[in-house]
Coordinates of C-alpha atoms and ligand atoms in Angstrom, one line a residue:
X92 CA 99.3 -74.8 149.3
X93 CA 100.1 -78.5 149.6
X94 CA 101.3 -79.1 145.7
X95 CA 103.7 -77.5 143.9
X96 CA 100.9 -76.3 141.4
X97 CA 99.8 -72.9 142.2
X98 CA 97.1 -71.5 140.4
X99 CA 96.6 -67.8 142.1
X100 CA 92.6 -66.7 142.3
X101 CA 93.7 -63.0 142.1
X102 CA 96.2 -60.5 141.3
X103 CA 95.6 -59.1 145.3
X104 CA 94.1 -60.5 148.4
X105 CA 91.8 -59.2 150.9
X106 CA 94.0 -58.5 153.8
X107 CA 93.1 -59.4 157.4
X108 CA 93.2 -55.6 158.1
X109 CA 90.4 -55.0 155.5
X110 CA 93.1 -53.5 152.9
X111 CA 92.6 -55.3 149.8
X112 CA 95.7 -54.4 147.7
X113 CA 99.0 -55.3 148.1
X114 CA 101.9 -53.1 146.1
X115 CA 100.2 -51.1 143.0
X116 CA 97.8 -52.4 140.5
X117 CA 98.5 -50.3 138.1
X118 CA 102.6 -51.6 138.7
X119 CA 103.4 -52.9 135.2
X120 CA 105.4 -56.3 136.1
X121 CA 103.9 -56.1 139.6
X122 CA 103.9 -59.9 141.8
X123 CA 100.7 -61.4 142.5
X124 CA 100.7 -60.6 146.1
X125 CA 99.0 -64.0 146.8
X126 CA 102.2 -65.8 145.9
X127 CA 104.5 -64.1 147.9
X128 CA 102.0 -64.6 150.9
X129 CA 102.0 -68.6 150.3
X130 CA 105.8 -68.3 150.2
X131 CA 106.6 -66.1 153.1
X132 CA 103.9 -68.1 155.5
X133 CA 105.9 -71.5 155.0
X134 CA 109.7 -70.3 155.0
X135 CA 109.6 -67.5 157.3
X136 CA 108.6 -66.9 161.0
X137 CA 106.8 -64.0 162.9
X138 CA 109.4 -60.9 163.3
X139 CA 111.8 -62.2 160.5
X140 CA 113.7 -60.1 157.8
X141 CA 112.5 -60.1 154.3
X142 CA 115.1 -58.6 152.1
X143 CA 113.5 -57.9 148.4
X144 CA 116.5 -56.6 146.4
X145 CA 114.5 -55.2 143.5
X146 CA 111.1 -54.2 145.3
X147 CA 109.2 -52.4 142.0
X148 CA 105.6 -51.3 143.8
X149 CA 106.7 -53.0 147.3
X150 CA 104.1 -55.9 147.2
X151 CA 106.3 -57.9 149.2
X152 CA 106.7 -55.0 151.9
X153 CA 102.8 -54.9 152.2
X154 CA 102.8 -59.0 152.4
X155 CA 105.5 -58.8 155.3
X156 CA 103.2 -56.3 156.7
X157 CA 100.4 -58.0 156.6
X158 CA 102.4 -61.1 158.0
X159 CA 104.5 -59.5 160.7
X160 CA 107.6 -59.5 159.0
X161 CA 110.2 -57.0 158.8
X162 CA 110.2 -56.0 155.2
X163 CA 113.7 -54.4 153.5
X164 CA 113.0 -53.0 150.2
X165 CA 115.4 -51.8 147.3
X166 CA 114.9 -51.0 143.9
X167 CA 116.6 -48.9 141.1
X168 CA 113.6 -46.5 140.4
X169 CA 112.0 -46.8 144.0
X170 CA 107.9 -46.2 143.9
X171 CA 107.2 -44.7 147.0
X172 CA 109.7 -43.8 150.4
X173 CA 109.6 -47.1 152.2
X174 CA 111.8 -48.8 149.0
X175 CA 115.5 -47.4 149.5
X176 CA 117.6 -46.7 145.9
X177 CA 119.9 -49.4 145.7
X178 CA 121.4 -51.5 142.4
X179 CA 120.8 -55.1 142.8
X180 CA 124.1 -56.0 142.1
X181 CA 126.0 -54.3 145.2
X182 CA 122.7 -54.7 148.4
X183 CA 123.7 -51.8 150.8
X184 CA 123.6 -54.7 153.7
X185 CA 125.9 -56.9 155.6
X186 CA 126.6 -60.3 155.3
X187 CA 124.2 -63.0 156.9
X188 CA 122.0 -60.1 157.8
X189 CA 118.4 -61.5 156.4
X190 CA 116.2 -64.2 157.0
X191 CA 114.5 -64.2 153.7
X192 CA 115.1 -63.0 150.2
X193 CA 112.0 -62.6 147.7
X194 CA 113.3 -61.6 144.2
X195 CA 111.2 -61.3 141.0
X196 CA 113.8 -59.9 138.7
X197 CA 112.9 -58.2 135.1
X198 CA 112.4 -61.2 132.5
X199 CA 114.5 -60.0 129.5
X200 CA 113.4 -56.7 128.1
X201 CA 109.6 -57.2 128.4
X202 CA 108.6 -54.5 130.7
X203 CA 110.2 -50.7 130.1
X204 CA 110.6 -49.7 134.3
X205 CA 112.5 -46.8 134.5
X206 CA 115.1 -44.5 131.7
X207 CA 118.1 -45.8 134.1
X208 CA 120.7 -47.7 131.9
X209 CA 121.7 -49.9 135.1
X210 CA 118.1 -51.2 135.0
X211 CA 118.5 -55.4 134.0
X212 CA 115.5 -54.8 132.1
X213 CA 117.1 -52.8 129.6
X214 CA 119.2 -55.8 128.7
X215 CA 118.0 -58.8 126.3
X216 CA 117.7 -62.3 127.1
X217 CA 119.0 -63.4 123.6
X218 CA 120.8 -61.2 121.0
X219 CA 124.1 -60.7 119.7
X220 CA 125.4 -61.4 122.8
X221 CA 123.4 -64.7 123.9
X222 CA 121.7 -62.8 126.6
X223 CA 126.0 -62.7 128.2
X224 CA 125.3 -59.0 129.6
X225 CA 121.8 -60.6 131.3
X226 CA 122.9 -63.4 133.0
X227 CA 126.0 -61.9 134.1
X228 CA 124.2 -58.5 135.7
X229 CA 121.6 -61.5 137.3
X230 CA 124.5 -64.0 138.7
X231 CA 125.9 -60.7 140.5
X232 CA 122.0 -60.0 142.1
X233 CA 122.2 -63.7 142.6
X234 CA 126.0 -63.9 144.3
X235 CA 124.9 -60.7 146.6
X236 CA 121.6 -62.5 147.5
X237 CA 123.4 -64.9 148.6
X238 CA 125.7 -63.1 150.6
X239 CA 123.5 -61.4 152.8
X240 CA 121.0 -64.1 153.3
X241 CA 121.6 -66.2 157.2
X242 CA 123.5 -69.4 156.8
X243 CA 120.4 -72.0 156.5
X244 CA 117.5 -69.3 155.4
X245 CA 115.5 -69.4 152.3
X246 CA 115.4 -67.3 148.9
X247 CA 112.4 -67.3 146.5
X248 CA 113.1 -66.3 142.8
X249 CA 109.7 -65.8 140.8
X250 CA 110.6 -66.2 136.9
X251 CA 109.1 -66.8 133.9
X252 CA 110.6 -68.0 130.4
X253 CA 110.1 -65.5 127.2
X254 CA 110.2 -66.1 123.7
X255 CA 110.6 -63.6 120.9
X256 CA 108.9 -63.3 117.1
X257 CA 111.8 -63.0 114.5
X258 CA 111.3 -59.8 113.3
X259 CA 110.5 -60.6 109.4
X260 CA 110.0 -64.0 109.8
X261 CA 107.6 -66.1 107.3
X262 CA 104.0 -65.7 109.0
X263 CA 103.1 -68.8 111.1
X264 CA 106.4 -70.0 110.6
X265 CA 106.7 -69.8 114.4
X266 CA 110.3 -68.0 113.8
X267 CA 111.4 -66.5 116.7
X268 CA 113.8 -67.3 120.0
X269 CA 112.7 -68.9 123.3
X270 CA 114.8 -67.8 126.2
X271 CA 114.7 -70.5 129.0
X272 CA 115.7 -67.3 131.5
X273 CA 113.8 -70.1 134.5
X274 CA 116.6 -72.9 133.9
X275 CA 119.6 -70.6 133.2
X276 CA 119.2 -68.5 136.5
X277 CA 118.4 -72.1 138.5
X278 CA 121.7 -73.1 137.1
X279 CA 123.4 -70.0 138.3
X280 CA 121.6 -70.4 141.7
X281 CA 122.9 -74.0 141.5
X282 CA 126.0 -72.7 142.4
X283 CA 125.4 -71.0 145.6
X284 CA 122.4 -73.0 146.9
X285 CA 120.8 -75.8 147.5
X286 CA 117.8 -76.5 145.6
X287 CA 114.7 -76.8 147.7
X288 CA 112.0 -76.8 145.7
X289 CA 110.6 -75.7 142.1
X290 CA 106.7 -74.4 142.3
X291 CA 104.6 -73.9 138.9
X292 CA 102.5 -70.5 139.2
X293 CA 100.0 -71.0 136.6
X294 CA 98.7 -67.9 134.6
X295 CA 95.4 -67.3 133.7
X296 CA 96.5 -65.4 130.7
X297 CA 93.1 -63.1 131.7
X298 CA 94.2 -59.7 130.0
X299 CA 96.0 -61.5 127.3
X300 CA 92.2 -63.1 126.4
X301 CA 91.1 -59.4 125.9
X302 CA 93.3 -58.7 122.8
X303 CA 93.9 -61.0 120.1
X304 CA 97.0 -62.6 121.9
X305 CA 95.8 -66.7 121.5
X306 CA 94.1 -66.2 117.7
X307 CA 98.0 -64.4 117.1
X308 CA 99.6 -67.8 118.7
X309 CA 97.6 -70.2 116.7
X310 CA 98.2 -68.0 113.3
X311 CA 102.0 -67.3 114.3
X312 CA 102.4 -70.6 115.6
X313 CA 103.9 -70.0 119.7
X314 CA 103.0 -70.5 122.8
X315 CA 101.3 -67.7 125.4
X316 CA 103.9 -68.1 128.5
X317 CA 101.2 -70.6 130.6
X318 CA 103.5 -70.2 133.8
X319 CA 105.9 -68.4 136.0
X320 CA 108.6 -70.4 138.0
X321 CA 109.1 -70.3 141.9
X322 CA 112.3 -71.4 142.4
X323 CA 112.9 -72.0 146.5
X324 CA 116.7 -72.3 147.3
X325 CA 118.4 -72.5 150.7
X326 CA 122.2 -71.1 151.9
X327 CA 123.9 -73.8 153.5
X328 CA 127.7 -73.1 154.5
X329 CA 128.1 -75.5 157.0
X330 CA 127.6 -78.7 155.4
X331 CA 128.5 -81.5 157.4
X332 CA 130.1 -83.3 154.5
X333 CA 131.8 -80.7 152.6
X334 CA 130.2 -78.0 150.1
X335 CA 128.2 -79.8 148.1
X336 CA 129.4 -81.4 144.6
X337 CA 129.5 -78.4 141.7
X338 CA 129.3 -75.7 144.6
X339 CA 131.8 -72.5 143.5
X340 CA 134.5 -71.9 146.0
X341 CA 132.7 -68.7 147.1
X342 CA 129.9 -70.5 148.0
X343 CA 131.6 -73.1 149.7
X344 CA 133.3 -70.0 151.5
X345 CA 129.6 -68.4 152.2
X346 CA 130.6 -65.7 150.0
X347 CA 128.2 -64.1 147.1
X348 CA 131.3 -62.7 145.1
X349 CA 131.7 -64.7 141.8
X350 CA 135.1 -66.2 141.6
X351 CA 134.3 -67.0 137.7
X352 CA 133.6 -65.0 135.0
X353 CA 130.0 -64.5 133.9
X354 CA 129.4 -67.8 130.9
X355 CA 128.3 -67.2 127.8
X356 CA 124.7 -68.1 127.5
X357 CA 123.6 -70.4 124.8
X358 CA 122.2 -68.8 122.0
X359 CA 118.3 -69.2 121.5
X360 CA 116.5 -71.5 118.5
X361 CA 115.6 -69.2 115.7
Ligands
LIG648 C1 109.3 -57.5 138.0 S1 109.7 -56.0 138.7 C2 109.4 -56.3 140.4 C3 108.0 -56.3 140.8 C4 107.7 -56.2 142.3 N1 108.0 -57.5 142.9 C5 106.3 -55.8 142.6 O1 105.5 -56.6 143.0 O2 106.0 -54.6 142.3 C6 111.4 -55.9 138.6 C7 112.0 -54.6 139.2 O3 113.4 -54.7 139.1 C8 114.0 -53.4 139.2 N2 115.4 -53.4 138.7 C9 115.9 -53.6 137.5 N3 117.2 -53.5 137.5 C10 117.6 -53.4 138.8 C11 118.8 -53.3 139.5 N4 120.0 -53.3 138.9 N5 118.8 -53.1 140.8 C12 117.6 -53.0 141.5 N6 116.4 -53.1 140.9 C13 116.4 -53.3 139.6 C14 113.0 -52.6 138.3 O4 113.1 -51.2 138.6 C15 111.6 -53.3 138.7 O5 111.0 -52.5 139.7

């Protein structure tokens, strides 16, 4: 891709091998495979490490396949024996130990993935708490991505905004709470990296065309999430001129621990 505009053809791709899937399809929350691929061919090399902290079906295993990269996979409720158990928030790896981190996190509460209560997905984005319990469980991931990722490597976070009806509100009122999850965890990312670039991945909304989902957003008066982010980030610890301006200490340090307490997220529009 030469744009930061992505528009992916299909959920899978046909791999060079003949094998035409890539993680599950049946994977509720799964990646488009396609996306990883695009991301992994420009900020990784043959034989690298590919460290995906919260691996659901293990798309990004069979891309680094595929690619010739070594794939490290960990989730909470793993799929299948190639994805170790691991909680996102303490990555069973040393520091500066990959090349690459891959990380498409749960986006609020959208998506039920397994009956643990440490699953991220179990907590809201908004809610009495402003999404606090959210954000902080993600600026941990976020601080232990950072650890273990090589001074000067590259992390890809795939994210997407959500927005939530009021539950009793008027009918086409459009009463309900948008939760900018892309910008809050770029901000947290902010204080670890450096920001490299900021891809649109635009949906084509094809199963939501099925139901009634667009008739329901002209009645109720939302939007249909149109697009995921791609946030791409770098480490950089050795900054010629000093961390760089609104960098934590930690990450100045080229540490992932947080050395402030998780903020208080700004509560949504209702
Ligand atoms: C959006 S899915 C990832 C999809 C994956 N990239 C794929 O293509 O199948 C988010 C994943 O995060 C996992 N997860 C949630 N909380 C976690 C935690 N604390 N540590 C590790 N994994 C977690 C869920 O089990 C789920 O598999």
């Amino acid at each position: 891709m030469t744009t930061t505009l992505w528009e992916y053809p299909s959920q899978h791709y046909d791999a060079r091998d003949g094998s035409r899937m890539q993680g599950d399809k049946d994977y509720v929350g799964a990646t488009p495979s396609w996306v990883i691929w695009q991301v992994l061919s420009r900020y990784t090399r043959e034989g690298d490490s590919v460290l995906d902290p919260m691996c659901g079906s293990g798309t990004t295993l069979d891309v680094c396949r595929d690619l010739g990269r070594q794939g490290i996979g960990f989730d909470l409720a793993p799929s299948r024996p190639d994805i170790r158990q691991g909680d996102a928030r303490t990555i069973g790896l040393p520091d500066a130990s990959v090349d690459f981190v891959f990380i498409d996190p749960p986006y609020s509460t959208h998506v039920d993935y397994s009956d643990d209560p440490r699953c991220i997905g179990k907590l809201g984005a908004a809610g009495d708490d402003g999404g606090a319990a959210y954000y902080g469980a993600m600026e941990r991931v976020l601080g232990e991505c950072f650890r273990v990722l090589r001074n000067r490597r590259y992390l890809a976070l795939y994210v997407s905004d959500s927005w939530k009806k009021r539950k009793g509100g008027p009918k086409g009122s459009g009463a309900g709470t948008f939760m900018p999850i892309g910008f809050e965890l770029f901000s947290i990312m902010r204080r670890h990296f450096e920001a490299v670039d900021i891809v649109t991945v635009v949906r084509q909304n094809a199963k939501l065309g099925k139901g009634n989902w667009h008739k329901v957003a002209e009645e109720e008066n939302f939007f249909l999430r149109g697009f995921n982010y791609l946030f791409i980030m770098k480490k950089v610890v050795d900054r010629p001129d000093g961390p760089r301006p609104g960098a934590s200490a930690a990450a100045a340090r080229g540490q992932g621990a947080m050395d402030r307490a998780p903020r208080r997220a700004p509560r949504g529009r209702s």
